[in-house]
mmCIF file with all atom_site columns, C-alpha atoms in Angstrom:
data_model
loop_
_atom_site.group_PDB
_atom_site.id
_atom_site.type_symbol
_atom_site.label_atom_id
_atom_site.label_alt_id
_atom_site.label_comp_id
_atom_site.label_asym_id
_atom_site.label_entity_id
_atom_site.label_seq_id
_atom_site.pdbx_PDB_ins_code
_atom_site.Cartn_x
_atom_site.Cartn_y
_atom_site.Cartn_z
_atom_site.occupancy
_atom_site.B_iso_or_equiv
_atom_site.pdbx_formal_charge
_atom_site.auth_seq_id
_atom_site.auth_comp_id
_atom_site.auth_asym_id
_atom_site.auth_atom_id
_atom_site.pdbx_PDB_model_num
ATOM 1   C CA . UNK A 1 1   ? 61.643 40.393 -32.329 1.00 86.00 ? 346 UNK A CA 1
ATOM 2   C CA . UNK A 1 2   ? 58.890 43.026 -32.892 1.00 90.00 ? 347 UNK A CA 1
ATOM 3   C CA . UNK A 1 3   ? 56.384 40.457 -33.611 1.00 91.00 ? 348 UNK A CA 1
ATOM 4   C CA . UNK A 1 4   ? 57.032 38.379 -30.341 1.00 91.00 ? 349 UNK A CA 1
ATOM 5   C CA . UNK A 1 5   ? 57.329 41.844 -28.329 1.00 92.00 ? 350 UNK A CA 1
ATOM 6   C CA . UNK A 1 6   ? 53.894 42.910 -30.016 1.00 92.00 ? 351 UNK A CA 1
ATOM 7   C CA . UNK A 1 7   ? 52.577 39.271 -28.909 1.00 93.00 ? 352 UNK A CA 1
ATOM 8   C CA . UNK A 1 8   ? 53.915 39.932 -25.312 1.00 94.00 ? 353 UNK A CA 1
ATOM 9   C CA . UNK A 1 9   ? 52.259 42.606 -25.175 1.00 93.00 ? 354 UNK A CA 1
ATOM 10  C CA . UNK A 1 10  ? 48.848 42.093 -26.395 1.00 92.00 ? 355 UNK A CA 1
ATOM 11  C CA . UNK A 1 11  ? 49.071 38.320 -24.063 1.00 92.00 ? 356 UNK A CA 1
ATOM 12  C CA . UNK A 1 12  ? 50.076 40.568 -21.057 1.00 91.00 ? 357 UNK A CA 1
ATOM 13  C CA . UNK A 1 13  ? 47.226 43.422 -21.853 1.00 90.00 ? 358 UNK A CA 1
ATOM 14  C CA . UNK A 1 14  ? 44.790 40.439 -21.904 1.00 88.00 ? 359 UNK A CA 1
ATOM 15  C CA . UNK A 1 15  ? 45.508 38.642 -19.171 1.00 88.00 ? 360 UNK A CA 1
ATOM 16  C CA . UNK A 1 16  ? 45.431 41.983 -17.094 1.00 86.00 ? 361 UNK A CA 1
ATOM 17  C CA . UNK A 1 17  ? 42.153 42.999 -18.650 1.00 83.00 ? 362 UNK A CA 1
ATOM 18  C CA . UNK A 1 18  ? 40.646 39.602 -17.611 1.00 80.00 ? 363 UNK A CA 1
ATOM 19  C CA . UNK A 1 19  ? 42.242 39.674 -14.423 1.00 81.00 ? 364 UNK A CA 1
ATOM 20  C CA . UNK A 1 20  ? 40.608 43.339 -13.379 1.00 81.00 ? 365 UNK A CA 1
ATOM 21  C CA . UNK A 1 21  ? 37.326 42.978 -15.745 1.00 80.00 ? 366 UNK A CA 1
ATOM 22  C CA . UNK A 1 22  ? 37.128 39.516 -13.032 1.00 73.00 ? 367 UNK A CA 1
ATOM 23  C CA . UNK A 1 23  ? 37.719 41.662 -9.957  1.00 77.00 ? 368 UNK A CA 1
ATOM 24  C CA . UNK A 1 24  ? 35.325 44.192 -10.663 1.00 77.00 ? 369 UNK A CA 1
ATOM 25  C CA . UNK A 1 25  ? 32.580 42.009 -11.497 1.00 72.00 ? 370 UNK A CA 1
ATOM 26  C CA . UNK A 1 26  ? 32.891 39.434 -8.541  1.00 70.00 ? 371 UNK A CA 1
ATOM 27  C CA . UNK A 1 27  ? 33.176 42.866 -6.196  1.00 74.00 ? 372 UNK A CA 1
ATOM 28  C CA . UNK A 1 28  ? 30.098 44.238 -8.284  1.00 74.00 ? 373 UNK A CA 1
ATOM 29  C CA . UNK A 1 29  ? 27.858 40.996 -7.670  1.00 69.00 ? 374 UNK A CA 1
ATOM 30  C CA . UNK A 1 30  ? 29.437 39.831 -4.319  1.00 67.00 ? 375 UNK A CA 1
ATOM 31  C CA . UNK A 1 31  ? 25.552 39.827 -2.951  1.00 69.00 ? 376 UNK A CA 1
ATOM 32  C CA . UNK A 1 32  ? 24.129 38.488 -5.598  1.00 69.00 ? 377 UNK A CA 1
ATOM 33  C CA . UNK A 1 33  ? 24.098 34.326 -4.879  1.00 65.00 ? 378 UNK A CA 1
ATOM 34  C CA . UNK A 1 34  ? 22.041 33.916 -7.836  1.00 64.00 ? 379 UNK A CA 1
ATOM 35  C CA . UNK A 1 35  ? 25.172 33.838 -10.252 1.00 67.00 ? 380 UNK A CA 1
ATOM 36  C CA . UNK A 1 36  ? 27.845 32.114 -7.951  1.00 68.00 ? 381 UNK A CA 1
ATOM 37  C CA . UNK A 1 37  ? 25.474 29.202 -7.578  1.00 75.00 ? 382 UNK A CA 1
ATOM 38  C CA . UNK A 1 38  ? 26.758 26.049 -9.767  1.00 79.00 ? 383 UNK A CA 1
ATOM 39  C CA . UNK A 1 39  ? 24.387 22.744 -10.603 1.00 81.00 ? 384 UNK A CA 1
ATOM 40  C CA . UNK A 1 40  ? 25.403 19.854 -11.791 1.00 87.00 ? 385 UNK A CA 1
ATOM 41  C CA . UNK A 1 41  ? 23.739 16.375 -13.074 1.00 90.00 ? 386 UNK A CA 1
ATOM 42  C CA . UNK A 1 42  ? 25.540 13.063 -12.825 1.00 91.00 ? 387 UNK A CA 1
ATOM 43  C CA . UNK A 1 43  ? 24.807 12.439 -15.774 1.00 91.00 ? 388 UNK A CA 1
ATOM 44  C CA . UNK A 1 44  ? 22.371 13.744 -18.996 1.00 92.00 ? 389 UNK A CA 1
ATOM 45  C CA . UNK A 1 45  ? 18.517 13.655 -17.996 1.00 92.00 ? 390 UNK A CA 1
ATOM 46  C CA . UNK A 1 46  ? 17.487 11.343 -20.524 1.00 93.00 ? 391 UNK A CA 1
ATOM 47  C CA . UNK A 1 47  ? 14.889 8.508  -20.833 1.00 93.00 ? 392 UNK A CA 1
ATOM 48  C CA . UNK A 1 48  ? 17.166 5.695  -19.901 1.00 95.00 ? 393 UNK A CA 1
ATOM 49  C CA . UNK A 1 49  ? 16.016 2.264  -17.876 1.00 97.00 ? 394 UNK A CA 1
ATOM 50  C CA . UNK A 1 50  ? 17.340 1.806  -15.143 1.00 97.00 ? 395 UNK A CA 1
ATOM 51  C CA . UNK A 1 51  ? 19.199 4.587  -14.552 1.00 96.00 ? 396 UNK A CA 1
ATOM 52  C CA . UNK A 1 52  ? 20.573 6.966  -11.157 1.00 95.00 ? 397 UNK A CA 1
ATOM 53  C CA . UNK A 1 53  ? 21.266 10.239 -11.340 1.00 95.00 ? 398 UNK A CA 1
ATOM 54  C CA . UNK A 1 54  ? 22.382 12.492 -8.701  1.00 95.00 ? 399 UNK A CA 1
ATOM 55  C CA . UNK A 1 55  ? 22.396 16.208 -8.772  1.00 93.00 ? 400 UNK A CA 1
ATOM 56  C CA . UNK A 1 56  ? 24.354 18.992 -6.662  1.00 92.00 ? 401 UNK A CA 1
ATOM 57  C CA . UNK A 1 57  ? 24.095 22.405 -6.015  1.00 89.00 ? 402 UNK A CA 1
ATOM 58  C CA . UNK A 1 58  ? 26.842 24.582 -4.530  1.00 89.00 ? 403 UNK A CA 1
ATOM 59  C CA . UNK A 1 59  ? 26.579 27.900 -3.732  1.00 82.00 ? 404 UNK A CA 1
ATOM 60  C CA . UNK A 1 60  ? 29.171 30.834 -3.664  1.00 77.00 ? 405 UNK A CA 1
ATOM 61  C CA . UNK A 1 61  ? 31.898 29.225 -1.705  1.00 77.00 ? 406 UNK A CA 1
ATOM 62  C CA . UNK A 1 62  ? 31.444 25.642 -2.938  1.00 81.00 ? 407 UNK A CA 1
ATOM 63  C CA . UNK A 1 63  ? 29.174 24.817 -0.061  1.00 86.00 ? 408 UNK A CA 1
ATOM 64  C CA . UNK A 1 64  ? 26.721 22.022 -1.044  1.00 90.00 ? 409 UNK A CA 1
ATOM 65  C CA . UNK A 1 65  ? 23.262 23.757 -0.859  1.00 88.00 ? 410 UNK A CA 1
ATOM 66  C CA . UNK A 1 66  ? 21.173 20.767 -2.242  1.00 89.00 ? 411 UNK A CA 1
ATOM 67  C CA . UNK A 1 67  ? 21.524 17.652 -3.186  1.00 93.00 ? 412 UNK A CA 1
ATOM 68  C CA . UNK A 1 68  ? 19.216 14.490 -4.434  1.00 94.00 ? 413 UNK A CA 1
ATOM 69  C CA . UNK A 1 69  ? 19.480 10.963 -5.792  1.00 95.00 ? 414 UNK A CA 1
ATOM 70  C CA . UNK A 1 70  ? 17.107 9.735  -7.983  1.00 94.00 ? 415 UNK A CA 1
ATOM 71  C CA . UNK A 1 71  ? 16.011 6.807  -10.088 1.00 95.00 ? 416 UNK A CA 1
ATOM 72  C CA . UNK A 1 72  ? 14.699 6.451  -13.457 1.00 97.00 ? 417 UNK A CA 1
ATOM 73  C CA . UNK A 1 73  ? 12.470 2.755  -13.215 1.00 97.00 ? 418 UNK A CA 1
ATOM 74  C CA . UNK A 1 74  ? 12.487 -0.202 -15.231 1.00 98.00 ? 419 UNK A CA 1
ATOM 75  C CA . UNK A 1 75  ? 10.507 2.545  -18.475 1.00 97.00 ? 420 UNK A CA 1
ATOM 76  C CA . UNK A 1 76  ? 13.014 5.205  -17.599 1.00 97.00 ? 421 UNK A CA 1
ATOM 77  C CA . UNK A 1 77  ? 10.080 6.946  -15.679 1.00 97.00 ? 422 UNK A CA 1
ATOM 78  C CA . UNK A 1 78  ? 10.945 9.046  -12.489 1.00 96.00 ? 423 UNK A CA 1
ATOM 79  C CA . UNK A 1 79  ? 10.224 6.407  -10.158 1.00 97.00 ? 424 UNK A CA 1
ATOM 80  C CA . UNK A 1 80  ? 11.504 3.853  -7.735  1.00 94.00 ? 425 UNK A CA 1
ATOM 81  C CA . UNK A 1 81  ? 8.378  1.556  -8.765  1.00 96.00 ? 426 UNK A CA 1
ATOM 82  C CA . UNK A 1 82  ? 9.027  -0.946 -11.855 1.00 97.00 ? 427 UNK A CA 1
ATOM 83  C CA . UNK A 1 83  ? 6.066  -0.501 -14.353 1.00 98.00 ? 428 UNK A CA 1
ATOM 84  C CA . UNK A 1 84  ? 4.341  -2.978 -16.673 1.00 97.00 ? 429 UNK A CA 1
ATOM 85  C CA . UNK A 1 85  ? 1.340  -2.527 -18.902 1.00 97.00 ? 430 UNK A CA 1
ATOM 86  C CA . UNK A 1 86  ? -0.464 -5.898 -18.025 1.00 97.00 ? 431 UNK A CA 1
ATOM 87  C CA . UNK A 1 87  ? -2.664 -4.666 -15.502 1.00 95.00 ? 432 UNK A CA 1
ATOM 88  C CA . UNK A 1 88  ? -2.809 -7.042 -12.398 1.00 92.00 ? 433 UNK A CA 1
ATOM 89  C CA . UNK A 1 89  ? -6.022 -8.732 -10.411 1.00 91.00 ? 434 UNK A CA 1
ATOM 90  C CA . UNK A 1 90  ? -8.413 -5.949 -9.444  1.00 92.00 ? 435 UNK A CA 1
ATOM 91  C CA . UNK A 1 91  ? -5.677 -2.840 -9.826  1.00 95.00 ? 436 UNK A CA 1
ATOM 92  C CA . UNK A 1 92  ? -6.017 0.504  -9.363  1.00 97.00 ? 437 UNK A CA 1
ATOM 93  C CA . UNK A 1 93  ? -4.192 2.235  -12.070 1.00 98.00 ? 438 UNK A CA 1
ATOM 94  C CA . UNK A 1 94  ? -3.435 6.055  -11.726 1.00 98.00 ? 439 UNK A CA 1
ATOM 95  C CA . UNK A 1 95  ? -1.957 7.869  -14.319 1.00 98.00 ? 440 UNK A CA 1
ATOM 96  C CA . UNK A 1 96  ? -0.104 10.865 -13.250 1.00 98.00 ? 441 UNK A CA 1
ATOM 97  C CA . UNK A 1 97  ? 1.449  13.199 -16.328 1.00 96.00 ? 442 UNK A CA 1
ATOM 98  C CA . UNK A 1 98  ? 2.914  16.436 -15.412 1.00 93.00 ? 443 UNK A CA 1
ATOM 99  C CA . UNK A 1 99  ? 6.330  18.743 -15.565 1.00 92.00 ? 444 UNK A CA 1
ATOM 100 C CA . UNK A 1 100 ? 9.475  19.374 -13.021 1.00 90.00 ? 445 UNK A CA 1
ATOM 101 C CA . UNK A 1 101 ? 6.795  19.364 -10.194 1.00 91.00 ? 446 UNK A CA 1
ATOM 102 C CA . UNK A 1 102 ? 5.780  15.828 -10.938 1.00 94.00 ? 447 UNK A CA 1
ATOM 103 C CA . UNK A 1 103 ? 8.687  14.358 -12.142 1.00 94.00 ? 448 UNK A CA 1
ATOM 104 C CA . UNK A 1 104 ? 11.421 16.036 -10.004 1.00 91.00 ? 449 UNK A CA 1
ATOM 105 C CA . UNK A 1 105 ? 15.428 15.835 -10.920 1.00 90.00 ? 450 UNK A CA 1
ATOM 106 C CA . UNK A 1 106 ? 15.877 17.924 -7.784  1.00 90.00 ? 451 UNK A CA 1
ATOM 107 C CA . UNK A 1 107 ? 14.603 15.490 -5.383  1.00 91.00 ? 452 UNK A CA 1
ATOM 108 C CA . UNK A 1 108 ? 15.205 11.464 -4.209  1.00 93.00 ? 453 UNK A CA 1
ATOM 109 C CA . UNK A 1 109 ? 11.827 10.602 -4.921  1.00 94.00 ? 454 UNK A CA 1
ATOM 110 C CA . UNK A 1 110 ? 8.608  12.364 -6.711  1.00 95.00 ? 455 UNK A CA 1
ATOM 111 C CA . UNK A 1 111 ? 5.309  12.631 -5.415  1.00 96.00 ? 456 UNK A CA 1
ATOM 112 C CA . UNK A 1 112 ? 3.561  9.845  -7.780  1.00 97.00 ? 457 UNK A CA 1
ATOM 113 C CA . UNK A 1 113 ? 5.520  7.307  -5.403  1.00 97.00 ? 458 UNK A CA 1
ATOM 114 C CA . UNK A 1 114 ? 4.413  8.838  -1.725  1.00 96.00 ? 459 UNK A CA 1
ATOM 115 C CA . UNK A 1 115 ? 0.989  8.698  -3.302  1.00 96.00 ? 460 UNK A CA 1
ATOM 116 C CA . UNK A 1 116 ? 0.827  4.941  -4.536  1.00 96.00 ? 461 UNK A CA 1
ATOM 117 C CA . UNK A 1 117 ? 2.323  4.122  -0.968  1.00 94.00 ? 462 UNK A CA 1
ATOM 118 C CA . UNK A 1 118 ? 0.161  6.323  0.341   1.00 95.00 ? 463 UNK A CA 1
ATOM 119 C CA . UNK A 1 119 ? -3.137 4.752  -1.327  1.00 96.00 ? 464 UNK A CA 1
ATOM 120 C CA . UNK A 1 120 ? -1.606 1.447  0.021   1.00 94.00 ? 465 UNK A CA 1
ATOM 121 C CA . UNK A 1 121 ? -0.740 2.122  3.583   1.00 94.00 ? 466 UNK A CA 1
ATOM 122 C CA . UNK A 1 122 ? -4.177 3.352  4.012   1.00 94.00 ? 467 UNK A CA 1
ATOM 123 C CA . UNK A 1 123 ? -5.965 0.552  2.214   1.00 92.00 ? 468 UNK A CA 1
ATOM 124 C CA . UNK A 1 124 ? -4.333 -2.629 2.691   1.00 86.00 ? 469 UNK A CA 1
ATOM 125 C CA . UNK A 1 125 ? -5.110 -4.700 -0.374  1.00 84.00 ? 470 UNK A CA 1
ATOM 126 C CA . UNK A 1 126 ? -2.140 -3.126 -2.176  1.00 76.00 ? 471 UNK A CA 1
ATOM 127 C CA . UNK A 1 127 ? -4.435 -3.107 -5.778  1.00 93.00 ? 472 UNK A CA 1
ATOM 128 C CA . UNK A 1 128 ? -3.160 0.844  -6.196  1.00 97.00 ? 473 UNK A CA 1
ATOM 129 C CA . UNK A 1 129 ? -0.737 1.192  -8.948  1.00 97.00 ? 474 UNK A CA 1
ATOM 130 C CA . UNK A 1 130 ? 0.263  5.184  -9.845  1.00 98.00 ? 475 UNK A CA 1
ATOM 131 C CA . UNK A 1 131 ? 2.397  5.651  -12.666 1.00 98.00 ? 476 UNK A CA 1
ATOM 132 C CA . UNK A 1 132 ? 4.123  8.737  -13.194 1.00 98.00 ? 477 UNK A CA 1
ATOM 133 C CA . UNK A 1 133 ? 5.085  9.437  -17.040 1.00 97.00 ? 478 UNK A CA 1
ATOM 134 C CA . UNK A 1 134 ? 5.958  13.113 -16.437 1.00 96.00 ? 479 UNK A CA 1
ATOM 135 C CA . UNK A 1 135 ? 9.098  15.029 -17.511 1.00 94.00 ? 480 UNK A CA 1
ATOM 136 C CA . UNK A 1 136 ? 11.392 17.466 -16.250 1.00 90.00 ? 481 UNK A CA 1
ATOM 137 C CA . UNK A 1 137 ? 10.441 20.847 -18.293 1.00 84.00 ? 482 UNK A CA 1
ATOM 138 C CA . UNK A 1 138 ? 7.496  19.666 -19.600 1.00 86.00 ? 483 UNK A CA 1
ATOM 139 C CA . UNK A 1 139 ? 4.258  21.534 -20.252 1.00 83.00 ? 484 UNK A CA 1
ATOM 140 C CA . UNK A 1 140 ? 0.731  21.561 -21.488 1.00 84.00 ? 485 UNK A CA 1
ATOM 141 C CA . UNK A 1 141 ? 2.276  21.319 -25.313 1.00 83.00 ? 486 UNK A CA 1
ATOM 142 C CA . UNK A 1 142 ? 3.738  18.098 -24.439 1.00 89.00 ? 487 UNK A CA 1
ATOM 143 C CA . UNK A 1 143 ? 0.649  16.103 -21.891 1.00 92.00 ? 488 UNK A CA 1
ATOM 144 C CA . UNK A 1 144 ? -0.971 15.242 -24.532 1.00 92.00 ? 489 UNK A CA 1
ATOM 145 C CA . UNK A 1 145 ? 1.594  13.769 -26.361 1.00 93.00 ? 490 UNK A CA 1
ATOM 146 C CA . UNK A 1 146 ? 2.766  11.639 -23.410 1.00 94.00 ? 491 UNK A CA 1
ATOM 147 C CA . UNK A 1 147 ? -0.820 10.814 -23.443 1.00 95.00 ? 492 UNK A CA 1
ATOM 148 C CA . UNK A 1 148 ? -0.965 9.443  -26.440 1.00 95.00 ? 493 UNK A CA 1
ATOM 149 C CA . UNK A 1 149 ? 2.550  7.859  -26.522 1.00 95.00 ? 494 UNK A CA 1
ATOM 150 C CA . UNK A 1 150 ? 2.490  6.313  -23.170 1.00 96.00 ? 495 UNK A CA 1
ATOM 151 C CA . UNK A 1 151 ? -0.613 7.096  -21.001 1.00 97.00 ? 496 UNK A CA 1
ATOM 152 C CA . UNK A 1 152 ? -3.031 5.168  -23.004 1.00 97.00 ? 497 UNK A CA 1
ATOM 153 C CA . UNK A 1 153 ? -0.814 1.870  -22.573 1.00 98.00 ? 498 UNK A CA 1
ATOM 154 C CA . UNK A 1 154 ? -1.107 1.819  -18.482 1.00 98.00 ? 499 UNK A CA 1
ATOM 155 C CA . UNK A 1 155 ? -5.256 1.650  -19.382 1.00 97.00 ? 500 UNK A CA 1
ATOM 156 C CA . UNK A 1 156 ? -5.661 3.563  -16.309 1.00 98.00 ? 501 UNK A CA 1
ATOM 157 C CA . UNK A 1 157 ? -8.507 4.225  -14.628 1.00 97.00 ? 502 UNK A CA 1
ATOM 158 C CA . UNK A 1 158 ? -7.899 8.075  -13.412 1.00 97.00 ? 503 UNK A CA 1
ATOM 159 C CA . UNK A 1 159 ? -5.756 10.076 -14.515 1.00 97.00 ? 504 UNK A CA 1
ATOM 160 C CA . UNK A 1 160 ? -4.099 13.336 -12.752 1.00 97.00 ? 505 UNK A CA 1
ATOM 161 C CA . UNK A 1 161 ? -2.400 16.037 -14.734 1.00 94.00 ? 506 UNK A CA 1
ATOM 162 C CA . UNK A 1 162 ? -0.783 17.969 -12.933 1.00 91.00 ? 507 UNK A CA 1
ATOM 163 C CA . UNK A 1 163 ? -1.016 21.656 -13.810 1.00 84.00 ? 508 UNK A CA 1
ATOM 164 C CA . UNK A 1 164 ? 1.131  24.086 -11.611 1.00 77.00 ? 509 UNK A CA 1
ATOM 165 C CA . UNK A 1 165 ? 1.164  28.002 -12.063 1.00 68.00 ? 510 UNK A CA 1
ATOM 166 C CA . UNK A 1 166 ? 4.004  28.095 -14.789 1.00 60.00 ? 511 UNK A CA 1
ATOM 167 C CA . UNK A 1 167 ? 2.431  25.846 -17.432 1.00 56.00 ? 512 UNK A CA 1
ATOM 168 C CA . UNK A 1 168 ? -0.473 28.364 -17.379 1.00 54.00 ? 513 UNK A CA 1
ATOM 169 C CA . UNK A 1 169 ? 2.161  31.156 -17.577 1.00 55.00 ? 514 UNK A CA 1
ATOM 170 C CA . UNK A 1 170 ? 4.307  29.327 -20.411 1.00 53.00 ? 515 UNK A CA 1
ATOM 171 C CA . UNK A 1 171 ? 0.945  28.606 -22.403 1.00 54.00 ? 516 UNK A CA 1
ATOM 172 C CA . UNK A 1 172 ? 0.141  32.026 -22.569 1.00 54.00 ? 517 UNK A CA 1
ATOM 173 C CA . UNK A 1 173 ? 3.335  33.122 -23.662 1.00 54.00 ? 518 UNK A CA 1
ATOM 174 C CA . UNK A 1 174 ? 4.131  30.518 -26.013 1.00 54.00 ? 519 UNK A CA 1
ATOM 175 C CA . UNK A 1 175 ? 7.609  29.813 -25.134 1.00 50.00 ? 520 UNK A CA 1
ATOM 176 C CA . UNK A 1 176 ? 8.627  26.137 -25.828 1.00 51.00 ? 521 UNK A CA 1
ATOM 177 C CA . UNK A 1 177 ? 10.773 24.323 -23.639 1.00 46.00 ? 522 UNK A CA 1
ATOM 178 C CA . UNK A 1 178 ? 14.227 23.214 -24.925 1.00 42.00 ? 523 UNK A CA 1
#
């Protein structure tokens, strides 16, 4: 009987603790919408063909504060363009290779896409083809190996990396991505 009174007790003492520790700290950080804010992914962001993903974010009260739907193509590239390597009559090929910015899970579509539709709306022989082999936390460590593993395969005839303030930031520091 002492031992199940002693386990009573120490169940009860936690579940108090927990209870109060929880009070103080939502009362402490009631402002602060940074750490009520929940995200969530469909599914893993993972080079799959063919694949949708959707991603929420709610804030403090559950209230959806953003929310996208995007595709991975045909290569299980962020884009709603299929890709192939044989290059067609008198194409255009843009490479685009970038990070988050480029390749955005936050988002319905990325910028690679406006810009090949873009390039076609405004010349009408439809030869532009961009292809967009960035990734989602990517940075300057790994452009050159998408480069080298996929770039070089489109044969493309300019290529845009796209550079934004935290790969400069991240190279300096020399924090890899995980």
């Amino acid at each position: 009987l002492f031992i199940l009174a002693l386990v009573i007790l120490l169940i009860g003492t936690e579940l108090y603790l927990r209870s109060h520790i929880m009070s103080r700290i939502k009362e402490t950080n009631i402002g602060d919408e940074g750490i009520w804010k929940t995200l969530l992914y469909s599914s893993p962001i993972e080079r799959q063909p063919n694949k949708d993903i959707s991603f929420r974010l709610y804030g403090m009260h559950s209230q959806l504060l953003l929310s996208a739907d995007f595709h991975l193509n045909n290569m299980g590239f962020f884009s709603d363009h299929d890709y192939r390597y044989e290059r067609g009559p008198h194409e255009f090929r843009i490479v685009v290779i970038g990070g988050e910015q480029t390749a955005s899970s936050v988002a319905n579509r990325s910028w690679p896409d406006f810009l090949e539709n873009e390039l076609n709306k405004r010349d009408r022989s439809g030869h532009y083809k961009v292809f967009n082999i960035a990734w989602p936390d990517a940075g300057p460590e790994h452009y050159i190996k998408y480069w080298q593993e996929e770039g070089t395969k489109f044969a493309p005839d300019l290529v845009i990396v796209n550079f934004v303030e935290s790969d400069f930031y991240r190279s300096i520091i020399g924090s890899p991505l995980t």
